[in-house]
Amino acid sequence: MLQPAIETMFLKPLSVVYGWGVRLRNVLFDRGVLKQEQYPIPVICIGNIRIGGTGKTPMVEYLLGMLIREGYRPAVVSRGYKRSSSGLQIVHVSSSALEVGDEPRQIKQKYPSTTVVVDANRRRAITRLLELDESERPNVVLLDDGFQHRYVLPSLSILLTDHDHPLCHDDLLPLGRLRENCDARHRADVVVVTRCPAHMQPIDYSIIERNLALYPHQKLLFSSVGYSTPIRVFPTTPSIQKLTHMSGRALAIAGIANPTKFFREIKHKIPQVETLSFSDHHRFGPKDADLMNRTFGSVLGSTPSSQYPIAICTEKDAQRLSDIRHLLSPALVSNLYYLPIHTVFREYATISMDQIVLNHIRDFYRKPTSPYI
């Protein structure tokens, strides 16, 4: 009981100082001392306030798929967290996770015709997109993890908050995991409570809505994680059809912020599961490969020949594991799958995310100042 108290004693003052700095920065933006850039096309920001996973990449992919189906030409701008490169980089299908970051690579692999740009300077990235030839120039930009990047003024701001980690029940960094005070939620046009459990009662929605205390103009939505059919990381042979209560054993590998639900999903489907957990965006190396090879070898050795052992990782980890294929054993390479996830919206709000986004884009292009009307 003493250790947490000591940590609080030392970290609380640092959180206070950090909070002063964040508050001052926001005031400077709000009063126009620090300038925000606006653009002649819709810029839709998807972000969060709390560090760690809230489902930003599945949300970006959901919006990409919807916009493409509706006939738009979206592009994605991301920082490219933990990439080895610097400056502005155009993501290609052949780009490695090491070069551009695991999330941008994942998006590009899933939507190869979409322009994906990584750059810590989001203004420069958007300007570059607007300079593309007309045949390639996007008419919508999705700004991945841009809620704190206030030098860009988005035309629509979507804030994600994890169901299990309420925004206003945490402290600022470094004591807690908040990037800024939870009052910042009022900058968002839409707030999405992500990773909701399967069975929520009407009272559960009402409690969350009351605790968030959003402004009347803000929209509140709820979403869950949907799991798809596992896919081979190295597609040399067909993928298995389903992951439904398989016999045998499995090795589950996760290098994400919150691996608990991923491991729970695998253990719900497969009787015996060994787990290996790494830090979020972990850059896999020879020691990690050796550990995975040995652990999967143990799983293989203890599985009867009549059963089908597999190794399975998250979709984001698959991007980084692809970079170290040469370090993985043949057995692991041929039996390694990833479990795709997608965003599933709950039927709670009177308006859907699709309607919100599409109405926003249509209204944006109806403005007399838009050069594309």
PDB file of C-alpha atoms in Angstrom, residues 128-288:
ATOM      1  CA  ARG A 128       1.255  17.979 -49.958  1.00  0.00           C
ATOM      2  CA  LEU A 129      -2.012  16.150 -50.572  1.00  0.00           C
ATOM      3  CA  LEU A 130      -3.607  19.298 -52.001  1.00  0.00           C
ATOM      4  CA  GLU A 131      -0.669  19.657 -54.399  1.00  0.00           C
ATOM      5  CA  LEU A 132      -1.289  16.249 -55.982  1.00  0.00           C
ATOM      6  CA  ASP A 133      -2.604  16.002 -59.536  1.00  0.00           C
ATOM      7  CA  GLU A 134      -6.368  16.314 -59.781  1.00  0.00           C
ATOM      8  CA  SER A 135      -6.701  12.611 -60.569  1.00  0.00           C
ATOM      9  CA  GLU A 136      -4.983  11.706 -57.266  1.00  0.00           C
ATOM     10  CA  ARG A 137      -6.005  14.629 -55.047  1.00  0.00           C
ATOM     11  CA  PRO A 138      -8.310  13.581 -52.183  1.00  0.00           C
ATOM     12  CA  ASN A 139     -11.612  15.292 -51.480  1.00  0.00           C
ATOM     13  CA  VAL A 140     -11.639  14.237 -47.811  1.00  0.00           C
ATOM     14  CA  VAL A 141      -8.736  13.902 -45.357  1.00  0.00           C
ATOM     15  CA  LEU A 142      -8.840  11.640 -42.301  1.00  0.00           C
ATOM     16  CA  LEU A 143      -6.469  12.931 -39.641  1.00  0.00           C
ATOM     17  CA  ASP A 144      -5.416   9.937 -37.544  1.00  0.00           C
ATOM     18  CA  ASP A 145      -4.660  10.694 -33.876  1.00  0.00           C
ATOM     19  CA  GLY A 146      -4.810  14.449 -34.432  1.00  0.00           C
ATOM     20  CA  PHE A 147      -6.899  15.664 -31.485  1.00  0.00           C
ATOM     21  CA  GLN A 148      -3.921  17.310 -29.765  1.00  0.00           C
ATOM     22  CA  HIS A 149      -2.392  18.568 -33.034  1.00  0.00           C
ATOM     23  CA  ARG A 150      -4.220  21.865 -32.873  1.00  0.00           C
ATOM     24  CA  TYR A 151      -2.213  23.595 -35.596  1.00  0.00           C
ATOM     25  CA  VAL A 152      -4.717  21.928 -37.943  1.00  0.00           C
ATOM     26  CA  LEU A 153      -8.322  23.050 -37.428  1.00  0.00           C
ATOM     27  CA  PRO A 154     -10.450  20.061 -38.435  1.00  0.00           C
ATOM     28  CA  SER A 155     -13.824  20.597 -40.030  1.00  0.00           C
ATOM     29  CA  LEU A 156     -15.156  17.658 -37.979  1.00  0.00           C
ATOM     30  CA  SER A 157     -13.620  16.262 -34.815  1.00  0.00           C
ATOM     31  CA  ILE A 158     -14.333  12.726 -33.551  1.00  0.00           C
ATOM     32  CA  LEU A 159     -13.146  11.853 -30.034  1.00  0.00           C
ATOM     33  CA  LEU A 160     -12.868   8.232 -28.919  1.00  0.00           C
ATOM     34  CA  THR A 161     -13.019   7.098 -25.300  1.00  0.00           C
ATOM     35  CA  ASP A 162     -12.721   3.503 -24.085  1.00  0.00           C
ATOM     36  CA  HIS A 163     -15.761   2.144 -22.230  1.00  0.00           C
ATOM     37  CA  ASP A 164     -13.592   0.560 -19.536  1.00  0.00           C
ATOM     38  CA  HIS A 165     -11.526   3.723 -18.902  1.00  0.00           C
ATOM     39  CA  PRO A 166     -13.869   6.718 -18.496  1.00  0.00           C
ATOM     40  CA  LEU A 167     -12.246  10.033 -19.407  1.00  0.00           C
ATOM     41  CA  CYS A 168     -13.044  11.900 -16.222  1.00  0.00           C
ATOM     42  CA  HIS A 169     -11.988   9.066 -13.909  1.00  0.00           C
ATOM     43  CA  ASP A 170      -8.261   9.491 -14.548  1.00  0.00           C
ATOM     44  CA  ASP A 171      -5.383  11.887 -13.898  1.00  0.00           C
ATOM     45  CA  LEU A 172      -3.114  13.797 -16.217  1.00  0.00           C
ATOM     46  CA  LEU A 173       0.272  12.412 -17.224  1.00  0.00           C
ATOM     47  CA  PRO A 174       2.526  11.227 -15.662  1.00  0.00           C
ATOM     48  CA  LEU A 175       0.350  10.257 -12.683  1.00  0.00           C
ATOM     49  CA  GLY A 176      -2.481   9.100 -14.918  1.00  0.00           C
ATOM     50  CA  ARG A 177      -2.895   8.506 -18.633  1.00  0.00           C
ATOM     51  CA  LEU A 178      -4.660  11.672 -19.770  1.00  0.00           C
ATOM     52  CA  ARG A 179      -2.914  13.776 -22.430  1.00  0.00           C
ATOM     53  CA  GLU A 180      -5.064  16.743 -21.433  1.00  0.00           C
ATOM     54  CA  ASN A 181      -7.858  17.533 -19.010  1.00  0.00           C
ATOM     55  CA  CYS A 182     -11.152  15.794 -19.737  1.00  0.00           C
ATOM     56  CA  ASP A 183     -12.724  19.230 -20.350  1.00  0.00           C
ATOM     57  CA  ALA A 184     -11.070  18.969 -23.768  1.00  0.00           C
ATOM     58  CA  ARG A 185     -13.875  16.589 -24.749  1.00  0.00           C
ATOM     59  CA  HIS A 186     -15.981  19.667 -25.465  1.00  0.00           C
ATOM     60  CA  ARG A 187     -13.801  20.439 -28.522  1.00  0.00           C
ATOM     61  CA  ALA A 188     -15.201  17.340 -30.239  1.00  0.00           C
ATOM     62  CA  ASP A 189     -18.207  17.339 -32.530  1.00  0.00           C
ATOM     63  CA  VAL A 190     -18.742  13.618 -31.978  1.00  0.00           C
ATOM     64  CA  VAL A 191     -17.787  11.459 -28.992  1.00  0.00           C
ATOM     65  CA  VAL A 192     -17.685   7.680 -29.456  1.00  0.00           C
ATOM     66  CA  VAL A 193     -17.552   5.338 -26.474  1.00  0.00           C
ATOM     67  CA  THR A 194     -15.623   2.402 -27.925  1.00  0.00           C
ATOM     68  CA  ARG A 195     -15.138  -1.243 -26.930  1.00  0.00           C
ATOM     69  CA  CYS A 196     -18.522  -1.494 -25.258  1.00  0.00           C
ATOM     70  CA  PRO A 197     -19.459  -4.907 -23.825  1.00  0.00           C
ATOM     71  CA  ALA A 198     -21.935  -7.062 -25.690  1.00  0.00           C
ATOM     72  CA  HIS A 199     -24.777  -6.698 -23.238  1.00  0.00           C
ATOM     73  CA  MET A 200     -25.512  -3.123 -22.193  1.00  0.00           C
ATOM     74  CA  GLN A 201     -28.773  -2.067 -20.614  1.00  0.00           C
ATOM     75  CA  PRO A 202     -30.491   1.276 -21.319  1.00  0.00           C
ATOM     76  CA  ILE A 203     -29.425   2.473 -17.870  1.00  0.00           C
ATOM     77  CA  ASP A 204     -25.761   1.855 -18.797  1.00  0.00           C
ATOM     78  CA  TYR A 205     -26.013   4.203 -21.779  1.00  0.00           C
ATOM     79  CA  SER A 206     -27.777   6.807 -19.656  1.00  0.00           C
ATOM     80  CA  ILE A 207     -25.104   6.729 -16.934  1.00  0.00           C
ATOM     81  CA  ILE A 208     -22.299   7.231 -19.456  1.00  0.00           C
ATOM     82  CA  GLU A 209     -24.203  10.039 -21.169  1.00  0.00           C
ATOM     83  CA  ARG A 210     -24.784  11.780 -17.841  1.00  0.00           C
ATOM     84  CA  ASN A 211     -21.148  11.423 -16.756  1.00  0.00           C
ATOM     85  CA  LEU A 212     -19.797  12.807 -20.035  1.00  0.00           C
ATOM     86  CA  ALA A 213     -22.116  15.834 -19.778  1.00  0.00           C
ATOM     87  CA  LEU A 214     -21.670  16.833 -23.406  1.00  0.00           C
ATOM     88  CA  TYR A 215     -22.980  20.032 -24.938  1.00  0.00           C
ATOM     89  CA  PRO A 216     -26.303  19.877 -26.824  1.00  0.00           C
ATOM     90  CA  HIS A 217     -24.618  20.153 -30.234  1.00  0.00           C
ATOM     91  CA  GLN A 218     -22.286  17.221 -29.565  1.00  0.00           C
ATOM     92  CA  LYS A 219     -23.273  13.757 -30.769  1.00  0.00           C
ATOM     93  CA  LEU A 220     -22.711  10.670 -28.607  1.00  0.00           C
ATOM     94  CA  LEU A 221     -22.283   7.227 -30.182  1.00  0.00           C
ATOM     95  CA  PHE A 222     -21.356   3.788 -28.858  1.00  0.00           C
ATOM     96  CA  SER A 223     -19.380   1.054 -30.594  1.00  0.00           C
ATOM     97  CA  SER A 224     -18.042  -2.452 -30.006  1.00  0.00           C
ATOM     98  CA  VAL A 225     -15.223  -4.556 -31.417  1.00  0.00           C
ATOM     99  CA  GLY A 226     -16.154  -7.054 -34.097  1.00  0.00           C
ATOM    100  CA  TYR A 227     -13.868  -9.996 -34.897  1.00  0.00           C
ATOM    101  CA  SER A 228     -13.456 -11.404 -38.393  1.00  0.00           C
ATOM    102  CA  THR A 229     -12.057 -14.658 -39.783  1.00  0.00           C
ATOM    103  CA  PRO A 230      -8.351 -15.175 -38.964  1.00  0.00           C
ATOM    104  CA  ILE A 231      -6.005 -14.549 -41.884  1.00  0.00           C
ATOM    105  CA  ARG A 232      -2.525 -15.909 -42.459  1.00  0.00           C
ATOM    106  CA  VAL A 233       0.218 -13.352 -41.846  1.00  0.00           C
ATOM    107  CA  PHE A 234       2.281 -15.009 -44.600  1.00  0.00           C
ATOM    108  CA  PRO A 235      -0.322 -16.165 -47.154  1.00  0.00           C
ATOM    109  CA  THR A 236       1.339 -19.237 -48.616  1.00  0.00           C
ATOM    110  CA  THR A 237      -1.706 -21.455 -48.019  1.00  0.00           C
ATOM    111  CA  PRO A 238      -5.442 -20.770 -47.507  1.00  0.00           C
ATOM    112  CA  SER A 239      -6.601 -19.328 -44.196  1.00  0.00           C
ATOM    113  CA  ILE A 240      -8.701 -21.323 -41.783  1.00  0.00           C
ATOM    114  CA  GLN A 241     -12.400 -20.765 -42.216  1.00  0.00           C
ATOM    115  CA  LYS A 242     -13.410 -20.046 -38.647  1.00  0.00           C
ATOM    116  CA  LEU A 243     -12.017 -19.609 -35.174  1.00  0.00           C
ATOM    117  CA  THR A 244     -14.893 -21.245 -33.341  1.00  0.00           C
ATOM    118  CA  HIS A 245     -14.075 -23.452 -30.384  1.00  0.00           C
ATOM    119  CA  MET A 246     -11.149 -25.156 -32.115  1.00  0.00           C
ATOM    120  CA  SER A 247      -9.510 -28.155 -30.543  1.00  0.00           C
ATOM    121  CA  GLY A 248      -5.841 -28.104 -29.737  1.00  0.00           C
ATOM    122  CA  ARG A 249      -3.561 -25.366 -28.479  1.00  0.00           C
ATOM    123  CA  ALA A 250      -2.507 -21.939 -29.629  1.00  0.00           C
ATOM    124  CA  LEU A 251       0.094 -19.276 -29.037  1.00  0.00           C
ATOM    125  CA  ALA A 252      -1.406 -15.777 -28.798  1.00  0.00           C
ATOM    126  CA  ILE A 253       0.966 -12.844 -29.397  1.00  0.00           C
ATOM    127  CA  ALA A 254       0.088  -9.223 -28.653  1.00  0.00           C
ATOM    128  CA  GLY A 255       2.104  -6.012 -28.677  1.00  0.00           C
ATOM    129  CA  ILE A 256      -0.748  -3.566 -28.118  1.00  0.00           C
ATOM    130  CA  ALA A 257      -1.789  -1.198 -25.342  1.00  0.00           C
ATOM    131  CA  ASN A 258      -4.675  -3.297 -24.008  1.00  0.00           C
ATOM    132  CA  PRO A 259      -4.207  -6.987 -24.884  1.00  0.00           C
ATOM    133  CA  THR A 260      -6.670  -8.353 -22.300  1.00  0.00           C
ATOM    134  CA  LYS A 261      -9.713  -8.467 -24.597  1.00  0.00           C
ATOM    135  CA  PHE A 262      -7.702  -9.962 -27.454  1.00  0.00           C
ATOM    136  CA  PHE A 263      -6.417 -12.768 -25.236  1.00  0.00           C
ATOM    137  CA  ARG A 264      -9.916 -13.282 -23.832  1.00  0.00           C
ATOM    138  CA  GLU A 265     -11.353 -13.673 -27.329  1.00  0.00           C
ATOM    139  CA  ILE A 266      -8.743 -16.289 -28.272  1.00  0.00           C
ATOM    140  CA  LYS A 267      -9.214 -18.208 -25.021  1.00  0.00           C
ATOM    141  CA  HIS A 268     -12.964 -18.203 -25.598  1.00  0.00           C
ATOM    142  CA  LYS A 269     -12.453 -20.013 -28.913  1.00  0.00           C
ATOM    143  CA  ILE A 270      -9.474 -22.282 -28.211  1.00  0.00           C
ATOM    144  CA  PRO A 271      -9.198 -24.493 -25.100  1.00  0.00           C
ATOM    145  CA  GLN A 272      -5.489 -24.089 -24.323  1.00  0.00           C
ATOM    146  CA  VAL A 273      -3.658 -20.850 -25.077  1.00  0.00           C
ATOM    147  CA  GLU A 274      -0.128 -19.736 -24.313  1.00  0.00           C
ATOM    148  CA  THR A 275       0.272 -15.943 -24.350  1.00  0.00           C
ATOM    149  CA  LEU A 276       3.161 -13.611 -25.104  1.00  0.00           C
ATOM    150  CA  SER A 277       2.621  -9.931 -24.366  1.00  0.00           C
ATOM    151  CA  PHE A 278       4.811  -7.044 -25.514  1.00  0.00           C
ATOM    152  CA  SER A 279       4.565  -3.278 -25.160  1.00  0.00           C
ATOM    153  CA  ASP A 280       2.434  -1.244 -27.560  1.00  0.00           C
ATOM    154  CA  HIS A 281       4.100  -0.760 -30.986  1.00  0.00           C
ATOM    155  CA  HIS A 282       6.952  -3.006 -29.802  1.00  0.00           C
ATOM    156  CA  ARG A 283       9.718  -3.302 -32.380  1.00  0.00           C
ATOM    157  CA  PHE A 284      10.344  -7.048 -32.623  1.00  0.00           C
ATOM    158  CA  GLY A 285      13.962  -8.191 -32.741  1.00  0.00           C
ATOM    159  CA  PRO A 286      16.027 -11.411 -32.699  1.00  0.00           C
ATOM    160  CA  LYS A 287      15.429 -12.105 -28.986  1.00  0.00           C
ATOM    161  CA  ASP A 288      11.671 -11.730 -29.444  1.00  0.00           C
TER     162      ASP A 288
END
